[in-house]
GROMACS .gro file of C-alpha atoms in nm:
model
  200
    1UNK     CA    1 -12.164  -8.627   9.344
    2UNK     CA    2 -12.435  -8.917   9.245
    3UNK     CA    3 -12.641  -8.872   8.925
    4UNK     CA    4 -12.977  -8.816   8.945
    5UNK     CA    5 -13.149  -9.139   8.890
    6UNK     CA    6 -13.388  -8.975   8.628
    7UNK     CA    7 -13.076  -8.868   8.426
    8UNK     CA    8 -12.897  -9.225   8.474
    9UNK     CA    9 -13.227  -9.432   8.396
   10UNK     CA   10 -13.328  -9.245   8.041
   11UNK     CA   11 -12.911  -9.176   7.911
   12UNK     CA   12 -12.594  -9.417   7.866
   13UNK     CA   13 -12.452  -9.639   8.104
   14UNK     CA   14 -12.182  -9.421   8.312
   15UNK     CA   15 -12.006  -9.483   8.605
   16UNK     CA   16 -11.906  -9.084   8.633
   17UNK     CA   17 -12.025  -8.872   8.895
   18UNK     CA   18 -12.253  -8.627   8.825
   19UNK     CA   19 -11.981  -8.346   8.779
   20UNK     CA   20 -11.790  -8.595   8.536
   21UNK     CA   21 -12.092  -8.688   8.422
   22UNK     CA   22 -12.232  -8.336   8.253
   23UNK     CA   23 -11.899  -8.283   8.157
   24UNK     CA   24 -11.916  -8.587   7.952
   25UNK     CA   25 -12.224  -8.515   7.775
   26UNK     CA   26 -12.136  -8.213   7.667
   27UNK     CA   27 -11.859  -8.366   7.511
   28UNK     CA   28 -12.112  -8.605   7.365
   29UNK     CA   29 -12.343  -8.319   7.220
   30UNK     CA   30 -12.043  -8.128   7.068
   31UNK     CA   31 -11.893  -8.442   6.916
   32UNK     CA   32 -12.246  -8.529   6.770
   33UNK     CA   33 -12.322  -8.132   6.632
   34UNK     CA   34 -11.978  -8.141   6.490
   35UNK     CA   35 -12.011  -8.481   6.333
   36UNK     CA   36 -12.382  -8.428   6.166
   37UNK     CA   37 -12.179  -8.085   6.026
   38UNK     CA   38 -11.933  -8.347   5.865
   39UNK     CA   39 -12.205  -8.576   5.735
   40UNK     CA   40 -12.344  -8.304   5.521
   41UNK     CA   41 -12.019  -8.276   5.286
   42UNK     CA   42 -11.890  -8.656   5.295
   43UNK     CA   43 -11.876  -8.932   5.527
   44UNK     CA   44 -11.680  -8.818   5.861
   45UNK     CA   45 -11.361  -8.993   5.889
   46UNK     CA   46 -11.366  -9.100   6.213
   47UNK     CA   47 -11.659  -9.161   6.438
   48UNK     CA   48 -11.606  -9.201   6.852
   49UNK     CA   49 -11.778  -9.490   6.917
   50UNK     CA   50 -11.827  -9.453   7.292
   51UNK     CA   51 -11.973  -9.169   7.206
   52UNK     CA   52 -12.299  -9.293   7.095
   53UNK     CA   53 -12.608  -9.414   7.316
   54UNK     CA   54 -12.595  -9.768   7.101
   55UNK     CA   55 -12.262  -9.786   6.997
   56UNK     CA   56 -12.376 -10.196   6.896
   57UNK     CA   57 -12.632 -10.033   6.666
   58UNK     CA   58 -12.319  -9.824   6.490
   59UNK     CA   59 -12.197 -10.190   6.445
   60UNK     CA   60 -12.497 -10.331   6.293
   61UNK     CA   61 -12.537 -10.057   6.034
   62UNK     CA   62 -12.153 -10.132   5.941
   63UNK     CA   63 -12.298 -10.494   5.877
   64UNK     CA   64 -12.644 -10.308   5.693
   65UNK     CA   65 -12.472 -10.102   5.485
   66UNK     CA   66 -12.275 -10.395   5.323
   67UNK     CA   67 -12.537 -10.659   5.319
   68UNK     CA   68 -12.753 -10.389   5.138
   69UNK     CA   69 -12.471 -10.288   4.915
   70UNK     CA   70 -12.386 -10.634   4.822
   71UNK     CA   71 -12.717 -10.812   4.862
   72UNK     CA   72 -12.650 -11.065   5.102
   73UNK     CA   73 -12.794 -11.183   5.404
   74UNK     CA   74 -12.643 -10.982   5.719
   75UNK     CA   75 -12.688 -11.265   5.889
   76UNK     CA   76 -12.356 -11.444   5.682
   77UNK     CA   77 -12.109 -11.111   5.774
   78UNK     CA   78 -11.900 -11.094   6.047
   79UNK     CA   79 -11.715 -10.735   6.166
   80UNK     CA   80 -11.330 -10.734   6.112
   81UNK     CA   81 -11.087 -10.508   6.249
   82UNK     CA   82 -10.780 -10.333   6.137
   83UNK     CA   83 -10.599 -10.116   6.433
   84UNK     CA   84 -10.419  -9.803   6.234
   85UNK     CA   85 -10.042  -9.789   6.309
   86UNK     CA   86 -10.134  -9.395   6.316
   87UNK     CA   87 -10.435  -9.199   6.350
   88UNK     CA   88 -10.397  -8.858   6.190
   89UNK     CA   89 -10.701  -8.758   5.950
   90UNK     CA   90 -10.404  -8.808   5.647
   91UNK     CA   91 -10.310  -9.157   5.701
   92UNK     CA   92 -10.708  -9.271   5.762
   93UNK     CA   93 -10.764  -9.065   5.406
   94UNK     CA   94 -10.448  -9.262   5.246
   95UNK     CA   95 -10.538  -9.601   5.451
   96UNK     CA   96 -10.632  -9.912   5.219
   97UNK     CA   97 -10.889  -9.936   5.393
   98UNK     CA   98 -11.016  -9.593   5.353
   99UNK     CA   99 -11.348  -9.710   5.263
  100UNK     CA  100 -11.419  -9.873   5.639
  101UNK     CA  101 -11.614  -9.693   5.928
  102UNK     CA  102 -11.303  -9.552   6.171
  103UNK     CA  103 -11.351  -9.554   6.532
  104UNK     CA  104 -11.190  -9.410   6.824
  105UNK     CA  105 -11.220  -9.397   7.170
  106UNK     CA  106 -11.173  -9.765   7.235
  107UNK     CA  107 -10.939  -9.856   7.567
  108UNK     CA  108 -10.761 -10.217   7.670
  109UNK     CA  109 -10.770 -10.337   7.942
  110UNK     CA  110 -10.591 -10.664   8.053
  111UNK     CA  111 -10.373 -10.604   7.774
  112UNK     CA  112 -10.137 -10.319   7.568
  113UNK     CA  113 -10.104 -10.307   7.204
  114UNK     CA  114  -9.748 -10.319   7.055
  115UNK     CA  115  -9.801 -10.104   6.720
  116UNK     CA  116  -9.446 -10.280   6.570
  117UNK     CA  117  -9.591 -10.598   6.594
  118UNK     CA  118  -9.922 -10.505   6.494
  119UNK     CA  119 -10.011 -10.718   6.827
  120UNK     CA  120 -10.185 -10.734   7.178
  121UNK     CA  121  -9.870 -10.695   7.422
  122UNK     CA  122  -9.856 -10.752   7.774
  123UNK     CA  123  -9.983 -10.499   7.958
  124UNK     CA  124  -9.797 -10.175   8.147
  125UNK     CA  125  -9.723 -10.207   8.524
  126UNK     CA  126  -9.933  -9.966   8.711
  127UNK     CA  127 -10.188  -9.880   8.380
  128UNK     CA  128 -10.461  -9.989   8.406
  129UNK     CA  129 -10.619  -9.906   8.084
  130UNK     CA  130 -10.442  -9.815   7.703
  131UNK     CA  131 -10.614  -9.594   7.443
  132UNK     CA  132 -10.559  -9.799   7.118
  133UNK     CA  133 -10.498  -9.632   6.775
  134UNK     CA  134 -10.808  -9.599   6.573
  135UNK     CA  135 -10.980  -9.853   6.455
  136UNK     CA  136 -11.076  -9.956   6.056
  137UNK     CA  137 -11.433 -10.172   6.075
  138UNK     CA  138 -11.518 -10.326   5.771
  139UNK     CA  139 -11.800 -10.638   5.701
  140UNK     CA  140 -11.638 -10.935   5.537
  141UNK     CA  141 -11.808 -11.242   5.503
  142UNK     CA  142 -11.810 -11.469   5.806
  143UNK     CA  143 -11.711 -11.806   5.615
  144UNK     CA  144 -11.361 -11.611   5.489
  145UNK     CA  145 -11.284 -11.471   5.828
  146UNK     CA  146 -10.984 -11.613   5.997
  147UNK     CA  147 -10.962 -11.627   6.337
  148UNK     CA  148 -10.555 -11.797   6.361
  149UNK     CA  149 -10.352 -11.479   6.555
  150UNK     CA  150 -10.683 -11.296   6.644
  151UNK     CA  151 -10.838 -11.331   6.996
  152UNK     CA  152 -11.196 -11.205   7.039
  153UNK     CA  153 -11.202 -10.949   7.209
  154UNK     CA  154 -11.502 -10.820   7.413
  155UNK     CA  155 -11.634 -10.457   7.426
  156UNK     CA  156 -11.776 -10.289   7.711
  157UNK     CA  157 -11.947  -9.964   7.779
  158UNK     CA  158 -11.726  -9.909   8.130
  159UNK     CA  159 -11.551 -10.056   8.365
  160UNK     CA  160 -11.877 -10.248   8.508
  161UNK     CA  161 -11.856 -10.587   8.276
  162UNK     CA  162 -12.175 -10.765   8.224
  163UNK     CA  163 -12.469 -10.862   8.031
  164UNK     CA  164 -12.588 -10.485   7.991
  165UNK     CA  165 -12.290 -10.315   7.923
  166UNK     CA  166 -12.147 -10.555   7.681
  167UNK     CA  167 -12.142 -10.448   7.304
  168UNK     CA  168 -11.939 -10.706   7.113
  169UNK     CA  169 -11.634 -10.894   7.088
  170UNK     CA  170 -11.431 -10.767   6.828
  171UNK     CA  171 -11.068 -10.965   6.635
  172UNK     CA  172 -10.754 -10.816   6.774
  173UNK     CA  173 -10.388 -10.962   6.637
  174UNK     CA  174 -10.238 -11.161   6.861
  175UNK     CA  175  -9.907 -11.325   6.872
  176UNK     CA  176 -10.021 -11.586   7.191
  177UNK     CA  177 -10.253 -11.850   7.247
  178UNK     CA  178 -10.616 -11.655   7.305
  179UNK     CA  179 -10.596 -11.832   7.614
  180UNK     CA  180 -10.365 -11.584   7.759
  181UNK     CA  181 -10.572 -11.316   7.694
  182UNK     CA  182 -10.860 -11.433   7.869
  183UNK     CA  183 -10.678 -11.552   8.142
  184UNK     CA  184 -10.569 -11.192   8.223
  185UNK     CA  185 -10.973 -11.101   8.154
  186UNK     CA  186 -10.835 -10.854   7.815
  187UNK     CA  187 -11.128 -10.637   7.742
  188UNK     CA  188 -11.198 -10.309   7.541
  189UNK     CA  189 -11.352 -10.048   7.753
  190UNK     CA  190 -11.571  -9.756   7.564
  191UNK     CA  191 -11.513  -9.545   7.873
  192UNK     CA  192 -11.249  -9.592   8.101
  193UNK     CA  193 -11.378  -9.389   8.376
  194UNK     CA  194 -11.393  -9.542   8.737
  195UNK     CA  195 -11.691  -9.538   8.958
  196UNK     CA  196 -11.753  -9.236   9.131
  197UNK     CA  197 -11.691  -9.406   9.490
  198UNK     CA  198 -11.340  -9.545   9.397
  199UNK     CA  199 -11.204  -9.208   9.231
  200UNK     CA  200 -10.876  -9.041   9.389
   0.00000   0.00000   0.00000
């Protein structure tokens, strides 16, 4: 159940087998035909970021757009994130923050989110991973960013951390020391999927 190395070496990384694996593009192609549909009448309002082969390039054009829009240097933005206490297409419509890119699809790891507090939480026994809500993105200038309660929080592609599958960190509220969280090795995972090998 391996992947063909020609399919693994020109797509996304993926630790799926190859059953997993097809199954998982087609869920890619039908999320992509349905979102270019959306495009065509208005922005779509929420766009799975795992679900892209660059999802760091979605990032960048969040930065793009504003620097454009604004006429500043991208280079003095910074991304900062809101997780939605809900995530039905009515409260991202009514959110404040309506005018952000929404993304879904993101999972913890290391970590829980506690959507009272608004907070990374410790983690549940015996889950590994936690879908979060979705997430606002918006481009805010770097020198008004705050980083007091938010620990940086780095992205991956899967399960497989490292130079090639890392995206970006991203701000997550915290009520500890960001210490804590990188002591327990917190991480957002774009797919959650084990390796084929270790699968039960």
């Amino acid at each position: 159940d391996v992947v063909p190395h020609e399919w693994a070496s020109a797509a996304y990384a993926s630790l799926r087998g190859a059953r997993a694996w097809v199954e998982d593009l087609g869920k890619r192609l039908s999320t992509l035909e349905r979102t270019a549909a959306e495009v065509v009448v208005g922005p779509p309002k929420v766009l799975w970021l795992g679900g892209f082969f660059s999802p760091s390039s979605v990032l960048t054009t969040v930065l793009q757009t504003h620097a454009r829009k604004h006429g500043v240097s991208i280079d003095t933005l910074s991304i900062e994130t809101e997780v939605l206490k809900k995530s039905s297409g009515t409260d991202i419509s009514t959110h404040a923050g309506a005018r952000a890119l929404h993304v879904s699809g993101l999972y913890l790891e290391g970590a829980a989110w506690d959507a009272r507090a608004n907070a990374l939480a410790d983690p549940h026994p015996r889950q590994s991973t936690v879908a979060l809500p979705v997430v606002a993105l918006r481009a805010v200038p770097t020198e008004s960013q705050s980083t007091r309660g938010v620990y940086m929080c780095p992205v991956y592609t899967t399960r497989a951390r490292g130079s090639t599958t890392f995206v970006q960190a991203i701000g997550l509220r915290t009520n500890d020391p960001q210490s804590t969280w990188v002591l327990r090795g917190a991480a957002l995972l774009l797919d959650d999927a084990y390796p084929a090998t270790a699968a039960t």
